[in-house]
GROMACS .gro file of N, CA and C in nm:
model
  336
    1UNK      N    1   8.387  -6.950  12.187
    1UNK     CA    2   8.495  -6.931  12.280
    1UNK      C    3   8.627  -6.976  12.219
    2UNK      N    4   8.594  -7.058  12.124
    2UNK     CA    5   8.704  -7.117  12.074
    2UNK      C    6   8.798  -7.008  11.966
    3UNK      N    7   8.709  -6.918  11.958
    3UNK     CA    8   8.795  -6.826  11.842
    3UNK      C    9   8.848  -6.702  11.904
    4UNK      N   10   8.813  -6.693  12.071
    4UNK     CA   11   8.888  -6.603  12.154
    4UNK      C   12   9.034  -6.669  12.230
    5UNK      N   13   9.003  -6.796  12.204
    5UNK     CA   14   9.088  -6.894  12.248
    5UNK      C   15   9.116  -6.958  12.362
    6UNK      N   16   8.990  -7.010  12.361
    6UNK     CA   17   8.921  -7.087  12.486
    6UNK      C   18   8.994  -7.249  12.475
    7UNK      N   19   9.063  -7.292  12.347
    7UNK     CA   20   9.110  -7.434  12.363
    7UNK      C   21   9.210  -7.426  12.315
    8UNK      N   22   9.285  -7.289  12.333
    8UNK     CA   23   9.461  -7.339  12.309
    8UNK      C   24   9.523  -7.429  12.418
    9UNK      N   25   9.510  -7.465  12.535
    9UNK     CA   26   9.561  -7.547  12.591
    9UNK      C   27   9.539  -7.663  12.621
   10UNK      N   28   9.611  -7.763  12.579
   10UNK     CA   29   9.562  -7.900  12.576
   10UNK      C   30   9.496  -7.959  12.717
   11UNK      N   31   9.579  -7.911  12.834
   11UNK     CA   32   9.488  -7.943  12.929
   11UNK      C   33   9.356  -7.882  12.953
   12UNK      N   34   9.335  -7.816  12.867
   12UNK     CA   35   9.188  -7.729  12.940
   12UNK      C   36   9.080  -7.819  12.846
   13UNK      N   37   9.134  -7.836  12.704
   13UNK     CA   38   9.022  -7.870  12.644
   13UNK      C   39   9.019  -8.076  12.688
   14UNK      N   40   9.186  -8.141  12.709
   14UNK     CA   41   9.117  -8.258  12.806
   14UNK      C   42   9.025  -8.264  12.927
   15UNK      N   43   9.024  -8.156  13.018
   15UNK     CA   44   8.954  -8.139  13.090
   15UNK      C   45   8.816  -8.089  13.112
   16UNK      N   46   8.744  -8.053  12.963
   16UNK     CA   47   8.640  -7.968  12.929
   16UNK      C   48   8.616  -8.111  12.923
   17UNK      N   49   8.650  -8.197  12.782
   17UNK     CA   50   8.579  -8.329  12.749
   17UNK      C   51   8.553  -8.423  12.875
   18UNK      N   52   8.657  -8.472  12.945
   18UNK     CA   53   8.653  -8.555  13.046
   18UNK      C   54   8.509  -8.512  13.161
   19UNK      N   55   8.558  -8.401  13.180
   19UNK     CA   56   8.420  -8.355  13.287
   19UNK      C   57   8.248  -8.385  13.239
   20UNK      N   58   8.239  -8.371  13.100
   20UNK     CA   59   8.098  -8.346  12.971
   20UNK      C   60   8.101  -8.547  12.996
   21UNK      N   61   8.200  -8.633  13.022
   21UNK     CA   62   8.128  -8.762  13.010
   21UNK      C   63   8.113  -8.792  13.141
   22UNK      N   64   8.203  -8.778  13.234
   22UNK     CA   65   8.171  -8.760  13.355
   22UNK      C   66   8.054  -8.737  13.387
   23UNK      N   67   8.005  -8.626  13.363
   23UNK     CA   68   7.859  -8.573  13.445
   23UNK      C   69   7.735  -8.642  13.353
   24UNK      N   70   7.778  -8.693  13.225
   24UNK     CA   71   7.670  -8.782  13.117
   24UNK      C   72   7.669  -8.886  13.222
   25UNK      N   73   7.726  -8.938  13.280
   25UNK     CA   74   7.755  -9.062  13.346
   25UNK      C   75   7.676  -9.077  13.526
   26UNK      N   76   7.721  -8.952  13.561
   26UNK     CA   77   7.694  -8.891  13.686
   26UNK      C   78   7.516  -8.896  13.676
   27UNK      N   79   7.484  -8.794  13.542
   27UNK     CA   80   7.323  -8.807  13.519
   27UNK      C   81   7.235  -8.941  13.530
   28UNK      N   82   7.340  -8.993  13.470
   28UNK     CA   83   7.306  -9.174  13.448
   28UNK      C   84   7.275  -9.241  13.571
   29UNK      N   85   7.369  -9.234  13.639
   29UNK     CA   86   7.352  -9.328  13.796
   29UNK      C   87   7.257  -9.247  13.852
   30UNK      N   88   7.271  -9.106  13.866
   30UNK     CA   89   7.160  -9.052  13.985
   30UNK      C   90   7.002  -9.074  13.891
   31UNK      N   91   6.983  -9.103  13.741
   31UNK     CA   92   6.847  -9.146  13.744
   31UNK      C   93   6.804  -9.283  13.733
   32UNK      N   94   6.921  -9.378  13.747
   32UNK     CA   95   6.897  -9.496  13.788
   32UNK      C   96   6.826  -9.521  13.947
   33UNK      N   97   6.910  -9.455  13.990
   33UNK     CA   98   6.876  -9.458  14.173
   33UNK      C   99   6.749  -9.389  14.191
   34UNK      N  100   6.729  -9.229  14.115
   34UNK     CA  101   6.572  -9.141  14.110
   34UNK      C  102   6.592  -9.057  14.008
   35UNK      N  103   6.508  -9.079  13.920
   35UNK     CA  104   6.459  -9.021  13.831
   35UNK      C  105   6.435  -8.881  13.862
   36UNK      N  106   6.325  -8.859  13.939
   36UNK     CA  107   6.268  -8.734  14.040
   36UNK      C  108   6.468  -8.661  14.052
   37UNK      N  109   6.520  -8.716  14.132
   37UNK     CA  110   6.681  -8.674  14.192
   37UNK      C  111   6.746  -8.619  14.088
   38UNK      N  112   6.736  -8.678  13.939
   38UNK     CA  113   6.796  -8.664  13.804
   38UNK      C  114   6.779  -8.518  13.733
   39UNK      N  115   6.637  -8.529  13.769
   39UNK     CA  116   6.553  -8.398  13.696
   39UNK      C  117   6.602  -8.283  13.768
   40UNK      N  118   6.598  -8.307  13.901
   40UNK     CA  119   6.571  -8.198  14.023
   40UNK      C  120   6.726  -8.126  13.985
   41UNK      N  121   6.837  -8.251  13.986
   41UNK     CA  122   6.970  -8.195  13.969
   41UNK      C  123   7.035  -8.124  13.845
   42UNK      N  124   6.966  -8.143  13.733
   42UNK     CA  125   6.976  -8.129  13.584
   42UNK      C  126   6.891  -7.986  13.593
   43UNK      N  127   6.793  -7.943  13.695
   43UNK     CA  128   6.722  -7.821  13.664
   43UNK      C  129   6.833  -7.730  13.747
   44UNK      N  130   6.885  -7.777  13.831
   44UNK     CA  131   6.976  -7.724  13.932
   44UNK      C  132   7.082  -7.621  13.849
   45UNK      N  133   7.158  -7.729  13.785
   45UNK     CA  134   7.243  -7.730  13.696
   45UNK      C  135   7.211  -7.592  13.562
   46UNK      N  136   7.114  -7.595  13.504
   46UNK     CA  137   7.075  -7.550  13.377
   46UNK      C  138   7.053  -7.399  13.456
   47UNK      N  139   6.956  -7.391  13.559
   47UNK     CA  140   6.951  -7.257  13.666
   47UNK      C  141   7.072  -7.160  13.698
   48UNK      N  142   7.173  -7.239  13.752
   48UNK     CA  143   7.289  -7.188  13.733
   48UNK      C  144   7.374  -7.159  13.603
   49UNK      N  145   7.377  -7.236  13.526
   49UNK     CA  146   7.445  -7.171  13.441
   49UNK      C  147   7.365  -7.040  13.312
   50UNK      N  148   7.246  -7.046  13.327
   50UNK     CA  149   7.179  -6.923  13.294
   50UNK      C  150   7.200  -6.820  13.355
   51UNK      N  151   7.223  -6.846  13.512
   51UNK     CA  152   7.243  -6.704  13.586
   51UNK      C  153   7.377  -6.696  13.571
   52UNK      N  154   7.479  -6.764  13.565
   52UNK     CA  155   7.607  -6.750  13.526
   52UNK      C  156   7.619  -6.651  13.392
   53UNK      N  157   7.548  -6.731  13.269
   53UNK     CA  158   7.556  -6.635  13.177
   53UNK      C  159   7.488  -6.473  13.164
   54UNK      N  160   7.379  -6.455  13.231
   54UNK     CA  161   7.328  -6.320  13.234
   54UNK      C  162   7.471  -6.248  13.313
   55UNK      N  163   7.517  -6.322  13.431
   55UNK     CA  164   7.604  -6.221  13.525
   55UNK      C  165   7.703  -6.175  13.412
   56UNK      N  166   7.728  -6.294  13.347
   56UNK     CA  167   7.878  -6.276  13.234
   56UNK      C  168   7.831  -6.141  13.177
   57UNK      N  169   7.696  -6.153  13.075
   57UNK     CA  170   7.710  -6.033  12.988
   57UNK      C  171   7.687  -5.958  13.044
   58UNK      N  172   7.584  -5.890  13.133
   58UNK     CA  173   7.553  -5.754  13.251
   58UNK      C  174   7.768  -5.737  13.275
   59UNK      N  175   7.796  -5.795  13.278
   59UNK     CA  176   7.954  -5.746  13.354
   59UNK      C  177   8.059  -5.752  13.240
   60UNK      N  178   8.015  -5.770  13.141
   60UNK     CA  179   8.120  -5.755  13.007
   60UNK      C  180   8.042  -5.728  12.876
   61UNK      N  181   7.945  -5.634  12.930
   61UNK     CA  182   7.834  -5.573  12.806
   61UNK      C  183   7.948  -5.512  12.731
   62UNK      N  184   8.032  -5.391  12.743
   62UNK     CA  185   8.084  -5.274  12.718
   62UNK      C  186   8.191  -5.367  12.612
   63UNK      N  187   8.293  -5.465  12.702
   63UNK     CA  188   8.384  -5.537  12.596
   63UNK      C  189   8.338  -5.632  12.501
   64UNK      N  190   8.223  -5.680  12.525
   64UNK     CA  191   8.185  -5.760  12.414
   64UNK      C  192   8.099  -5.677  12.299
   65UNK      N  193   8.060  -5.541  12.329
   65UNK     CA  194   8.037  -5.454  12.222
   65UNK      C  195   8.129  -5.447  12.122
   66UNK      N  196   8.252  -5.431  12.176
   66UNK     CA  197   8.352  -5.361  12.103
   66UNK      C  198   8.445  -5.451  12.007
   67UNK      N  199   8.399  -5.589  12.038
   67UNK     CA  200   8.506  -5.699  11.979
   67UNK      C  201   8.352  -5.759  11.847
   68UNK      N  202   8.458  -5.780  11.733
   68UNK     CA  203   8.366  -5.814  11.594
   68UNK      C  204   8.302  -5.975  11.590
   69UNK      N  205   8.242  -5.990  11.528
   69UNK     CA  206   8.146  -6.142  11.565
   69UNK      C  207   8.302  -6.202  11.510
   70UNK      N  208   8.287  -6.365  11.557
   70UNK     CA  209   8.362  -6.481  11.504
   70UNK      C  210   8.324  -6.483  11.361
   71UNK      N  211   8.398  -6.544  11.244
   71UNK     CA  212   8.327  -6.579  11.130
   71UNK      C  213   8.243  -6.643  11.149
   72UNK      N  214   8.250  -6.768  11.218
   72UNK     CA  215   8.145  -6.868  11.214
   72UNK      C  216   8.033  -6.869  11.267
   73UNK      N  217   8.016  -6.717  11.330
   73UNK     CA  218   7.888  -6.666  11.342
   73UNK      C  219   7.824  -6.569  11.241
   74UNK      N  220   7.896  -6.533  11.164
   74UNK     CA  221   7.892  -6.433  11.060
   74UNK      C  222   7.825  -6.546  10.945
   75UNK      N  223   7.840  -6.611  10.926
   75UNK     CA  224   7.826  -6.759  10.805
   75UNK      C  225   7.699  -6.838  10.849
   76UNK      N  226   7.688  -6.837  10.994
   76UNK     CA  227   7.536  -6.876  11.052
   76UNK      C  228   7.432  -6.766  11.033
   77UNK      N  229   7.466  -6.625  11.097
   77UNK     CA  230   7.343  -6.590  11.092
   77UNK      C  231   7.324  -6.455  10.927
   78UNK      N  232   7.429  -6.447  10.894
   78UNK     CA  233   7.369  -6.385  10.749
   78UNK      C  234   7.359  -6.460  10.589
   79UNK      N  235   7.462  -6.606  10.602
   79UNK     CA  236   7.467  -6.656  10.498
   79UNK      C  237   7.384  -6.821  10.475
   80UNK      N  238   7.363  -6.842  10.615
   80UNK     CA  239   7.211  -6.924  10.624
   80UNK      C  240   7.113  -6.967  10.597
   81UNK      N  241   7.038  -7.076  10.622
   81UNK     CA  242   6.877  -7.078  10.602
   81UNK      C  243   6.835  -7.041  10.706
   82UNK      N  244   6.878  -7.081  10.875
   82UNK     CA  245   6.824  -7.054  10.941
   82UNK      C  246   6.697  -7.098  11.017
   83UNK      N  247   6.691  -7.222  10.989
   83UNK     CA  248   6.621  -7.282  10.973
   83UNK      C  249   6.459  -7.261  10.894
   84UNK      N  250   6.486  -7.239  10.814
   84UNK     CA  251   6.328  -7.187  10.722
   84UNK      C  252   6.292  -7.036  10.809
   85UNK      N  253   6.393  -6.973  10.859
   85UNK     CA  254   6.322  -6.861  10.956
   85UNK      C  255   6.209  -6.760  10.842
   86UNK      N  256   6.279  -6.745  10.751
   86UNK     CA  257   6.229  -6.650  10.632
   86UNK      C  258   6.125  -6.721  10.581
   87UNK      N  259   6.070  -6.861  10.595
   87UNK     CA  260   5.972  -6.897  10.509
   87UNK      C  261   5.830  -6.911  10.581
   88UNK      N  262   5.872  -6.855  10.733
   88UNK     CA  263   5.714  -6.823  10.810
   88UNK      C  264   5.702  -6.679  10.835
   89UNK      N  265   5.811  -6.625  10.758
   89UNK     CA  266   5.742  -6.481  10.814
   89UNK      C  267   5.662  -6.423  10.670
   90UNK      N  268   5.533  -6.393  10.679
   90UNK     CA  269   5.464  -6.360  10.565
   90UNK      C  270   5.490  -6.199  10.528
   91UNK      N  271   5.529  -6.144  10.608
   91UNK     CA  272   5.527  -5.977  10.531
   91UNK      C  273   5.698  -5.998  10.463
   92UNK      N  274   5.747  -6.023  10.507
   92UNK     CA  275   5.911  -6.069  10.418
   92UNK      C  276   5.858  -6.127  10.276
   93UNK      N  277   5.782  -6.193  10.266
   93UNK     CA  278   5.771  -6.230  10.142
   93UNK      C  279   5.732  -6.129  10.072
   94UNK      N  280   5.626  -6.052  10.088
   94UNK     CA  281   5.582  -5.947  10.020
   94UNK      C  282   5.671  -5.816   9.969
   95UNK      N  283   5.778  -5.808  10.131
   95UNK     CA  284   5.851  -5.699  10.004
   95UNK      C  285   5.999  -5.744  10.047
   96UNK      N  286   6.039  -5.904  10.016
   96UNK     CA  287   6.192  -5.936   9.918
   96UNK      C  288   6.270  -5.885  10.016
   97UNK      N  289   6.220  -5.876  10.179
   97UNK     CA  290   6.358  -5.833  10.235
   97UNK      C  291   6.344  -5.943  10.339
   98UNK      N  292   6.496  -6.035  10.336
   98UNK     CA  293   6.533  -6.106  10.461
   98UNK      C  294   6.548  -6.059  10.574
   99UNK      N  295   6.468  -6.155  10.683
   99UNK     CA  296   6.494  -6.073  10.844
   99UNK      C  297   6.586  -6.147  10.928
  100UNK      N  298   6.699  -6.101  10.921
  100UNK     CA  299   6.787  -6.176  11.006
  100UNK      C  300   6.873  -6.122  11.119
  101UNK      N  301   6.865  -6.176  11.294
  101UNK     CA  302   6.916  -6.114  11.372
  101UNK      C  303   7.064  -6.053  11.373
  102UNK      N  304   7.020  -5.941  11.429
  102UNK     CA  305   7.150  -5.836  11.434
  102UNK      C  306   7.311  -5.955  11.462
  103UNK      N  307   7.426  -5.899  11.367
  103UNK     CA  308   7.489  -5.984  11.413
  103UNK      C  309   7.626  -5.863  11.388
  104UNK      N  310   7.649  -5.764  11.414
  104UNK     CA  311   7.736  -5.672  11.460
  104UNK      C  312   7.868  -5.686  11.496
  105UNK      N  313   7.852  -5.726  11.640
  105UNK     CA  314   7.938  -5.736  11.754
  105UNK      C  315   7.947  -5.855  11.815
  106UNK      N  316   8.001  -5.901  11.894
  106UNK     CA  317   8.008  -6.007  12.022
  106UNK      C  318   7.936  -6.004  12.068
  107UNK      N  319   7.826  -5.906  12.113
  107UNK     CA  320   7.747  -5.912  12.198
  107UNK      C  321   7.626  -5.994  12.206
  108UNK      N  322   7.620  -5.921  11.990
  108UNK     CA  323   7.483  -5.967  11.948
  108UNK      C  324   7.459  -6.107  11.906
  109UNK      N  325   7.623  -6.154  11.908
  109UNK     CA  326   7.608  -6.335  11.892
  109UNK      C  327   7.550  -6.388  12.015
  110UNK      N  328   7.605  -6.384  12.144
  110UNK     CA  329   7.542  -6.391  12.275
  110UNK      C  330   7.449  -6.359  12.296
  111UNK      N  331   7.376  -6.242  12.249
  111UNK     CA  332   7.255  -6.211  12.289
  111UNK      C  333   7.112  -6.331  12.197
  112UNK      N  334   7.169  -6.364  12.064
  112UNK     CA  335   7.100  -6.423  11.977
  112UNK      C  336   7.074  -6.536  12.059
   0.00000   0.00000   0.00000
């Protein structure tokens, strides 16, 4: 987000950080008080913002086709290890070709 320019403004990105210790903190007290309460709210949390992200791409499939990956996704997924991805796949070894996810568009960084 940062290379569409998600933190040119100083208040947005004080306010991104402040909120991320906030809710570290928030997590903290509610599993002091219940553990059970901690989990329940943290699954809450993670639920929504998955469905947040599917709504995002279903509703900006078409523009995020059309816009080119960030570099720094370009440098992760073709110039990589990848984490050993290539060293468990056994037919790659046999015929010398790396398998690495599509990385195209915008889309296909998101989708990865």
């Amino acid at each position: 987000m940062e290379s569409l320019g998600g933190d040119q403004a100083w208040f947005d990105r004080f306010l991104a950080e402040h909120a991320a210790v906030l809710y570290y903190w928030l997590l903290i007290a509610f599993y002091l008080v219940s553990p059970k309460v901690a989990y329940n709210f943290m699954q809450r949390v993670e639920h929504h913002a998955a469905d947040t992200y599917c709504e995002f791409l279903e509703s900006n499939r078409e523009l995020l086709a059309s816009i080119p990956p960030p570099v720094v996704a370009l440098n992760y997924y073709r110039n990589q290890d990848l984490y050993l991805f290539d060293s468990f796949q056994t037919s790659s070894k046999a015929s010398g070709v790396q398998r690495r996810p599509d990385c195209n568009t915008l889309l296909d960084v998101f989708i990865n």
